[in-house]
Structure formats: C-alpha cells, structure tokens
Coordinates of C-alpha atoms in Angstrom, one line a residue:
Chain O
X1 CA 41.4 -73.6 -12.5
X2 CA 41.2 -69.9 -13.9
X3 CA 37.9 -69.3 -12.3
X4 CA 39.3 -70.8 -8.9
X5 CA 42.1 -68.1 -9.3
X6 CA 40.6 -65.2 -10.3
X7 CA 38.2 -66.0 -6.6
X8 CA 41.1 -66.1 -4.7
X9 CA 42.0 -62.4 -6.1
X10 CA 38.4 -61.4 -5.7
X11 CA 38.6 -62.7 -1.9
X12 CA 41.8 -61.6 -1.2
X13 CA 40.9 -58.0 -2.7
X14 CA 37.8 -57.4 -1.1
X15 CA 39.4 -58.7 2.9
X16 CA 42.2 -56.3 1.9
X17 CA 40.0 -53.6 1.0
X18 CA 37.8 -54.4 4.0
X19 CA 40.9 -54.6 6.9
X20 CA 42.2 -50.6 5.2
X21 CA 38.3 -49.9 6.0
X22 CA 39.0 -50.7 9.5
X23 CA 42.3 -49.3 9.9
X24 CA 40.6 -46.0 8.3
X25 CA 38.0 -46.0 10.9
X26 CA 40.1 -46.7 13.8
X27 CA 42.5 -44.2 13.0
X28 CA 39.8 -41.7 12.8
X29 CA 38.1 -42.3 16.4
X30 CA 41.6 -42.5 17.7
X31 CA 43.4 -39.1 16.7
X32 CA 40.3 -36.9 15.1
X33 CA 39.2 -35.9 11.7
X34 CA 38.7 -32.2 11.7
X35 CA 35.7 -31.6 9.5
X36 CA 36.4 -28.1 9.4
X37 CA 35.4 -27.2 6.2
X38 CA 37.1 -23.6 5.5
X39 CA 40.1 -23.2 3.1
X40 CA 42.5 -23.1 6.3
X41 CA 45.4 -23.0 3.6
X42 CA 45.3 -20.0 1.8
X43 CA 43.7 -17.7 5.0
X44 CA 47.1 -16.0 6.5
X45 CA 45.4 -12.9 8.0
X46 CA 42.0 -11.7 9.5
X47 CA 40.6 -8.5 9.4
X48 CA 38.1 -10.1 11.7
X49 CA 36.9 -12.4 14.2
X50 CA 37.0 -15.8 12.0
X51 CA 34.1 -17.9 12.8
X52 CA 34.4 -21.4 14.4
X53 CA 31.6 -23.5 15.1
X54 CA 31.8 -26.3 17.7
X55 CA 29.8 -29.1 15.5
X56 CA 32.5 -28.5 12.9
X57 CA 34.5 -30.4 15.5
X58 CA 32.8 -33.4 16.2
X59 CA 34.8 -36.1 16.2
X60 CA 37.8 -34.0 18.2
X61 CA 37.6 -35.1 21.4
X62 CA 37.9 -33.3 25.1
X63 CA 37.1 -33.1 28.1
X64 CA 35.7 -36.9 28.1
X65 CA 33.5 -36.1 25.0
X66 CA 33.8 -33.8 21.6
X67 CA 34.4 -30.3 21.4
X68 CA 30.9 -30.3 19.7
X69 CA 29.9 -31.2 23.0
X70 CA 32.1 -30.1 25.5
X71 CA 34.0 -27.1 23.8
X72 CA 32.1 -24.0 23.8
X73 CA 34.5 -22.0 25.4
X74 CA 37.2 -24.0 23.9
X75 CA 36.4 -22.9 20.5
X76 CA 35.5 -19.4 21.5
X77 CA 39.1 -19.2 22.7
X78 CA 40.3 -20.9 19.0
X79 CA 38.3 -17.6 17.3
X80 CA 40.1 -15.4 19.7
X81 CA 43.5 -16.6 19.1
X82 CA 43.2 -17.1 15.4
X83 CA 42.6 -13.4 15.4
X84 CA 45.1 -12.7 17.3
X85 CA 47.9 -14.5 16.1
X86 CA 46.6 -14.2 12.7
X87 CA 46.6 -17.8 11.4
X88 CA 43.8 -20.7 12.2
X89 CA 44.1 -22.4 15.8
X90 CA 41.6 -25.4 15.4
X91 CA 40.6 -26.7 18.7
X92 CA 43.2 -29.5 18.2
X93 CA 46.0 -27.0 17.8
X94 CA 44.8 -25.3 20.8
X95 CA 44.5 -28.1 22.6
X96 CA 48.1 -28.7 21.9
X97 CA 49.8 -25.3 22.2
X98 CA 48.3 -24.0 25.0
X99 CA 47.8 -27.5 27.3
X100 CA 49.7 -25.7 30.0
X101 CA 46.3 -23.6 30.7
X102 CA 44.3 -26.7 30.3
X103 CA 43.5 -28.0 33.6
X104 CA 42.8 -32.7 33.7
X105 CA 39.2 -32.3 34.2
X106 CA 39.1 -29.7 31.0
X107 CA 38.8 -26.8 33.0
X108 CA 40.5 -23.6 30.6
X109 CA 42.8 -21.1 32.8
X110 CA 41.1 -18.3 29.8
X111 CA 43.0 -15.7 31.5
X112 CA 46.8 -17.7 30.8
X113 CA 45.4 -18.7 27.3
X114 CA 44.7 -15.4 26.6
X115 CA 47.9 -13.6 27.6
X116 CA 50.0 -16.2 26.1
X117 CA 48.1 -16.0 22.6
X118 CA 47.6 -11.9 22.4
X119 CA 51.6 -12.1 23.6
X120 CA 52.0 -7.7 22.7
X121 CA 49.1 -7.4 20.4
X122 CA 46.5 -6.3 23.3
X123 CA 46.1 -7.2 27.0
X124 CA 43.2 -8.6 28.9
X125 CA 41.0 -7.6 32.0
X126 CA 38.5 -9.9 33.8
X127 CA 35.4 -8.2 35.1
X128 CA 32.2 -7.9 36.2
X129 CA 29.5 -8.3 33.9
X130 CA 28.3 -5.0 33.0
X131 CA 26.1 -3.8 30.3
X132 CA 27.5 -0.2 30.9
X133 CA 30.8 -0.9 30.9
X134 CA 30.7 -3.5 28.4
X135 CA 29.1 -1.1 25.8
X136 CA 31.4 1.8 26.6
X137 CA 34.3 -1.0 25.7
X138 CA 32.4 -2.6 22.6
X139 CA 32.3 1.6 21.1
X140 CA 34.9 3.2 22.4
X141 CA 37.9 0.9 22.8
X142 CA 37.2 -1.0 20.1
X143 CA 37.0 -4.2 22.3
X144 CA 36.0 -7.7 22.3
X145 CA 34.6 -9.1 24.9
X146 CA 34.1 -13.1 25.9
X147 CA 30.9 -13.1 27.9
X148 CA 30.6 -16.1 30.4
X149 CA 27.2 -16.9 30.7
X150 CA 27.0 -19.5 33.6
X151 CA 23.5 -20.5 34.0
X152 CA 20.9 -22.2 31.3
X153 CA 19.4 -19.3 28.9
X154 CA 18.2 -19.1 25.6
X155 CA 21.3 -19.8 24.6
X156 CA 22.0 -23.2 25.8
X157 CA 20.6 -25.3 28.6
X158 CA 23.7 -25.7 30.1
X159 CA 27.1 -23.0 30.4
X160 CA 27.7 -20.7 27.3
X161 CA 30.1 -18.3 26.0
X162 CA 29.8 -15.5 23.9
X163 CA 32.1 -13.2 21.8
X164 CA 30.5 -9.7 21.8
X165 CA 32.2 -7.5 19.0
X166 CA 29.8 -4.9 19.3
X167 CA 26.7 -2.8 20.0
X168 CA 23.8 -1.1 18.4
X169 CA 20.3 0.0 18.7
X170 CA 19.2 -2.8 20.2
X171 CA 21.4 -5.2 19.3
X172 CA 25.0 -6.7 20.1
X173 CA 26.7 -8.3 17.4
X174 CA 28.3 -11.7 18.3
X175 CA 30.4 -14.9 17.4
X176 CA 28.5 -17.7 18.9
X177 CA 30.1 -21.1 18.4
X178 CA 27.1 -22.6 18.8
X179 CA 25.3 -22.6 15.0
X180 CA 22.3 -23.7 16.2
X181 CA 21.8 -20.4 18.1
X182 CA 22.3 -18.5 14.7
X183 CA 19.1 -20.1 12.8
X184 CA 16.9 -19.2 16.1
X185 CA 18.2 -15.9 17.5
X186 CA 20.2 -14.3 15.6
X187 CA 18.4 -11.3 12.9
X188 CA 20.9 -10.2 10.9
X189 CA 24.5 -10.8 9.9
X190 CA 27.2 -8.4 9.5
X191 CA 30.5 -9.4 7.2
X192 CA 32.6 -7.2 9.6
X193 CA 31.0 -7.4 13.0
X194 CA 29.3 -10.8 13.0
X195 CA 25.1 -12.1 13.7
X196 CA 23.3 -9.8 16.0
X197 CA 21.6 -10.7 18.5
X198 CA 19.0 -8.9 20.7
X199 CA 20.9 -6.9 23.1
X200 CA 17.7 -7.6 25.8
X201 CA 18.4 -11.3 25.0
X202 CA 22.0 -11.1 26.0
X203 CA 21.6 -8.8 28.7
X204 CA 18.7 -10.8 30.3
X205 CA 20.7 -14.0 30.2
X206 CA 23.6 -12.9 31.3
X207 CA 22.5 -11.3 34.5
X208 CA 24.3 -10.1 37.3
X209 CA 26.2 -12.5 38.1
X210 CA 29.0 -13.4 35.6
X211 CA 32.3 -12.2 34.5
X212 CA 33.2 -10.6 30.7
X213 CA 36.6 -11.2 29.9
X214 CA 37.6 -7.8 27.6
X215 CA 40.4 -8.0 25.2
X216 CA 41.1 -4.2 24.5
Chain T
X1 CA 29.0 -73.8 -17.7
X2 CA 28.6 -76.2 -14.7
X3 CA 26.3 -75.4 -12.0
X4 CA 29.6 -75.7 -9.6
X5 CA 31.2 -72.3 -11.7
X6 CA 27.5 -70.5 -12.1
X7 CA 27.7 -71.0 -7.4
X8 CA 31.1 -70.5 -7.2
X9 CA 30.7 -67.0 -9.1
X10 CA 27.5 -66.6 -7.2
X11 CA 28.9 -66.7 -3.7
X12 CA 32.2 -64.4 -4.9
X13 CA 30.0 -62.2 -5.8
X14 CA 27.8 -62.2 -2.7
X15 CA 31.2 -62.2 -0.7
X16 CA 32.3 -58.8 -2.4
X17 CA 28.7 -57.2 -1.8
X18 CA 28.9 -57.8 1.6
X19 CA 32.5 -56.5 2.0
X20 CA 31.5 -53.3 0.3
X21 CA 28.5 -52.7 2.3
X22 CA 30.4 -53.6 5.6
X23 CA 32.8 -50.7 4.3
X24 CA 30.7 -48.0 3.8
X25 CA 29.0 -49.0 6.6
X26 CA 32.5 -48.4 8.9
X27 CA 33.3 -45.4 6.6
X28 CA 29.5 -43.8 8.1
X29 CA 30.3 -44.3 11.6
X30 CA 33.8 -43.4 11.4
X31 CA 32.6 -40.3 10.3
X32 CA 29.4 -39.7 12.2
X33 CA 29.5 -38.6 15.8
X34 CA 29.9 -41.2 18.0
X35 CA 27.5 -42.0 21.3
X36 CA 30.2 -41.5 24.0
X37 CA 27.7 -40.0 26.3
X38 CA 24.4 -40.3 27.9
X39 CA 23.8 -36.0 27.6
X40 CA 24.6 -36.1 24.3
X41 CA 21.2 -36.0 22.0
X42 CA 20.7 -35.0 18.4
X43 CA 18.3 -31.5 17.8
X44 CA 16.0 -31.7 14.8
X45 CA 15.2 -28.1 14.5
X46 CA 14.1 -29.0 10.8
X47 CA 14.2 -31.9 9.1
X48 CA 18.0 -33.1 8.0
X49 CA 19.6 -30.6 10.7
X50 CA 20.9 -32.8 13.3
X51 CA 23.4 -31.3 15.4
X52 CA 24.7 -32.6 18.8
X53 CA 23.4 -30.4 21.8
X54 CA 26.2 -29.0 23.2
X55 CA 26.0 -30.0 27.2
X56 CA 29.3 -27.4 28.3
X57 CA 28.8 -27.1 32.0
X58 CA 30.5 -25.1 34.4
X59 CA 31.4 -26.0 38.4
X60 CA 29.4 -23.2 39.4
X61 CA 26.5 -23.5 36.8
X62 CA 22.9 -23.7 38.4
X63 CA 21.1 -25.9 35.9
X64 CA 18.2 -25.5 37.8
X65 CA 17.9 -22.1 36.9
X66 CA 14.6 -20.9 35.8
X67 CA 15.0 -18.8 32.6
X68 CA 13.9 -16.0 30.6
X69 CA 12.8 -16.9 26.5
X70 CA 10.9 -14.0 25.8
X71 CA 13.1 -10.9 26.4
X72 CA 13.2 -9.7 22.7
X73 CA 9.1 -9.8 22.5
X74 CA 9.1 -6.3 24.8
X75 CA 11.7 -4.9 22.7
X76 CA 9.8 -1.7 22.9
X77 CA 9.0 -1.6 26.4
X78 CA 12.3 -2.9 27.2
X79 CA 14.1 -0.1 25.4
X80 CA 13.1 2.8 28.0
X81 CA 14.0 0.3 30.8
X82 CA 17.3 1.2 32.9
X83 CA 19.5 -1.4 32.3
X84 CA 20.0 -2.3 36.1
X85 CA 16.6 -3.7 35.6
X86 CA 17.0 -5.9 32.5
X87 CA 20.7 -7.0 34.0
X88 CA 18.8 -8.7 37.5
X89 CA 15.2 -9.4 36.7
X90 CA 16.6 -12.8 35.2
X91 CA 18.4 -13.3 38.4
X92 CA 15.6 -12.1 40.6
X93 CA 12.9 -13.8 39.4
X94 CA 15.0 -17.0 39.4
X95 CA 15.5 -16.8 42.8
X96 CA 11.9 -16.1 43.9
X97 CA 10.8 -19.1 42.4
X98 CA 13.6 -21.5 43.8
X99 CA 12.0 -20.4 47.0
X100 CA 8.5 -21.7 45.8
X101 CA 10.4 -24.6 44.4
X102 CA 10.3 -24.3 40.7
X103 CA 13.4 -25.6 39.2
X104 CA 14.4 -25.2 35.6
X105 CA 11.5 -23.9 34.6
X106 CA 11.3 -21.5 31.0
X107 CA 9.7 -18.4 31.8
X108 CA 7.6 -16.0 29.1
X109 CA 6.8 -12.4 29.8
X110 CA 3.1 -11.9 29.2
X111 CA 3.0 -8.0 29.2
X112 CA 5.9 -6.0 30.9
X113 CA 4.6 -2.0 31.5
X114 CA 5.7 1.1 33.1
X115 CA 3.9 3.0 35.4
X116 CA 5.4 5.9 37.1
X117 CA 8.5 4.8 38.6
X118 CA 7.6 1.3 38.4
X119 CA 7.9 -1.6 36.6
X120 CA 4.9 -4.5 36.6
X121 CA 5.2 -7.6 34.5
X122 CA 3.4 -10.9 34.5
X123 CA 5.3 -13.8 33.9
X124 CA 4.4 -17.5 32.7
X125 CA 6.1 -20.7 33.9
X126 CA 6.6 -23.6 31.3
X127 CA 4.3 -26.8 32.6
X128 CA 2.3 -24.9 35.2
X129 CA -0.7 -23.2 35.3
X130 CA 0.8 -20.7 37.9
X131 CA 2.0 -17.5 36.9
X132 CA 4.4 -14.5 38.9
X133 CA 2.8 -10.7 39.1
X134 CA 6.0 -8.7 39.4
X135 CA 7.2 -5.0 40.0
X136 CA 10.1 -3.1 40.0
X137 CA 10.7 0.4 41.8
X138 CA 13.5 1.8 39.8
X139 CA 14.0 4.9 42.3
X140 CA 14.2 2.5 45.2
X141 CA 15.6 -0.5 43.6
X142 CA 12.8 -2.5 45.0
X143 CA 11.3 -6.1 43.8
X144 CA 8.3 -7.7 44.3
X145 CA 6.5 -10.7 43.5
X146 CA 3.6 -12.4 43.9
X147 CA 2.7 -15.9 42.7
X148 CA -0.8 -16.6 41.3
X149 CA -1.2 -20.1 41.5
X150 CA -3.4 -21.7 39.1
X151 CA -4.9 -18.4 38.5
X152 CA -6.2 -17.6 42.0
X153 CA -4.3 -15.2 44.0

C-alpha cells in the first residue's frame, strides 16, 4: 500500500511538473521572452547611442516573423529612442508606444516615430543620401544619421539600416543591429562612437539612391 | 521484495525520466527561435554561432541587385577618388548588368586605377567566368562598360 502511494505522488508530481512545462512554453511563444541580456534596471541615462542587436530579440514577434528577422529598422529606431528619451525602449515597448506610426503590414512611418520620441530634444530632416552632406552633419552638427540602405549589400541580402555616429579617415563609425555584420566588417570599436566600418563600404552600398534620415 | 514492487518502481521511475526529458525538451524550443518562415535560415559563420539571417525587406528593394563586396580592398586607390564616383559606381554597374541580364550577382573589384582624368576598373561576377572593363571620366561624368565574356572581348 505505501509503495502504491508514494507512485501516485511520483505520477501526480511529474504530470504536474510536466502540464507547468507546457504552460511555460506556451506562454513564451504567445507574448515574447526578451532575451535581452543588458542590466536594463539600473541604466537611467546614456551618454551614447546604447547598442541593440536584432537576434537579442528572437522570440519577439512582428511583422509576421521575429524582430531578429524582420526588425532592422525596428530596432535601429529602439537605439534612437532610448537615447533620446534616455531610458531602454525594447522593440516590445516600441512596438507598444509608438503603434500609431506602425503601419498593419509592419511598415514604420520613421519620420512620426521620430518626432514623437525626440519630442524637444532635437528635430529631424529626411534627405537625400549624401556622402557630403552627411559628413559635414556627422562633424559639424554633431548628428546622427539612420542610413536606409534599400538594396542587398555587404551588409545584408535584403534591406538594411544603419546608424552613422560619425566619420574619420576612412572610416564611419556605426550602430548596426545586425551582430553578424560586426565580426565581418567592422575594424575597430570605439566606447563613445561605436564599430567602424569602412567609409568606401558604406558609401558603395549605399549609393545614390536612398534617403538618410539626420537627427541634428 | 516481490518482483511486482522491483516493476512497479521500475516503470515510476521510467515514467519520471520521460517527463523530465519531455520538459527540457519544451523548455529548448520554447526558448529557441522558432521556424515560422521559409526565408528564415541559421548562418554558421563559425562553429556554435548560429544566428537567424535577418530577411528585412523593403517595397521598393531590388533584391536582384548585383553588388559590390570588395570596396575596402582599394582603400588606397579609393581614397583620391571623388566621392560622386564611389556614391554611383554601385548603382551604375548594377544597372549595366541588368541589361545583360545578371541578377543578384556579388561583384569583386580586380584592380581599380587612375589615369589622368579617368577611372578604369575590372570587375568580377560571382558564378561566371565573364568579367566588366569599366571607366569613369570624372571631368565629364562619363561611364563606360564593356563586358568580356568568358575572357574574350
């Protein structure tokens, strides 16, 4: 009799145990786990661009997939708004405070999002890709600039977007949400400004024919 | 003890292995990326580095666009360049080879020098033998290209 008791704990236990398992994964595949692993607690202010990485974010979903899949500019946007209003905006909380600029089909309105996130702290102006100007922004305004790079490059096969925080000989310093581009392109990191990357590499893929986005 | 007990403990015991395997095993995919879609592959730059490719894609983006991997190898060359060059050769030469029907191709300067007022490259195209002979008037503005295919003009 003991022995046929202590299996029905055992049994009991272990489909217990088991169904929490389930409710556990469920839960996670339903709402999200960010697997951001920063201290997002204790940061309240950034000198600098804080770095977000879009696989960090793989199990937050948009746009019909993850943002490790789907979010480049989505989390290039969450770096520029975490700067700006000087606490973390995870792709989730951007997702949720700024939906209004968030079209159904996951298109971003960048130029809403960004006026409702810098609200007085700076203003932004859409233009033209070019290296000129761009560089004249990056060292004399003190700008930032979100580089749309439409077309497959070095970068990614597919669109990309990235933050240019400034220039040197031979080199543009960057926030790339894409890691993967760090281990193969970028040279040397800066605590301040951020990787560098070859300015010929950027200016070569971006071409002619895209728009910079430049928060002065 | 009875054969009965020494089964009965046997198959409890079997029963909790199983549950605790089946819960790591949900743990693991819970916390793994899922497969939701078909673009979605795993790089393996090096070995225990699998990231998902990010497959972002704009209305507008041409993902038959042939592309430039090499910039950074003609650093030096590059550096006296005018920047009007560097911002459309990508551009350019993507558009003279959609003409001759290469799409999504990976292109690789071979040598890039100046001569005078002009530019001459030679590029290579990923899974061809053909290669584009290329100059650039920088007084003028001017391109041109020339495909060499399979080495023969």
């Amino acid at each position: 009799m003991k022995i046929k008791r202590l299996c029905i704990i055992i049994i009991a236990t272990a489909i217990l145990f088991t169904s929490t398992s389930f409710a556990y994964a469920a839960s996670e595949k339903e709402y999200g786990i960010i697997s951001y692993n920063k201290d997002t607690e204790n940061v309240s202010f950034f000198s600098t661009l804080p770095e977000l990485y879009q696989k960090d974010f793989d199990n937050v979903w948009f746009n019909g997939g993850t943002v490790a899949e789907n979010g480049n500019l989505l989390v290039c946007l969450c770096m520029l708004a975490s700067y700006y209003q000087q606490h973390w905006i995870l792709p989730s909380d951007f997702i949720a405070e700024y939906s209004e600029y968030i079209s159904d089909d996951g298109n971003i309105d960048i130029y809403g999002a960004s006026n409702a996130f810098l609200e007085s702290n700076a203003h932004i102006t859409i233009e033209t890709f070019d290296f000129k100007k761009a560089s004249e922004y990056l060292i004399n305004d003190s700008a930032i600039i979100l580089l749309r790079i439409k077309n497959p490059s070095i970068y990614s096969e597919y669109s990309t977007y990235l933050i240019l925080t400034g220039i040197g000989d031979g080199y543009i310093s960057v926030r790339d949400p894409i890691y993967q581009n760090l281990e193969k392109h970028s040279y040397n990191y800066d605590d301040y400004a951020g990787y560098y990357y070859s300015a010929y590499d950027v200016l070569i893929s971006a071409g002619n024919d895209t728009t910079m986005y430049v928060y002065h | 003890m009875a054969a009965s007990k020494k089964f009965l403990i046997f198959f409890i015991s079997i029963i909790s292995i199983l549950c605790l395997v089946f819960y790591h095993r949900q743990k693991d995919i819970a916390t793994t990326e899922p497969d939701i879609s078909n673009t979605a592959q795993a790089s393996s730059e090096e070995p225990g580095n699998n990231y998902i490719v990010p497959t972002y894609t704009e209305a507008d983006t041409d993902l038959n666009y042939n592309y430039i991997i090499n910039a950074n190898a003609f650093k030096k060359a590059l550096s006296d360049c005018p920047y009007l060059f560097l911002q459309t050769i990508g551009t350019e030469l993507n558009e003279f080879l959609q003409v001759e029907e290469y799409q999504g191709h990976q292109l690789k300067f071979n040598s890039l020098e100046k001569k005078g007022t002009y530019i001459n490259f030679e590029v290579s195209i990923s899974d061809s033998s053909d290669i584009v002979i290329g100059s650039y008037e920088w007084g003028l503005g001017e391109w041109n290209f020339m495909l060499k295919k399979d080495g023969n003009h």
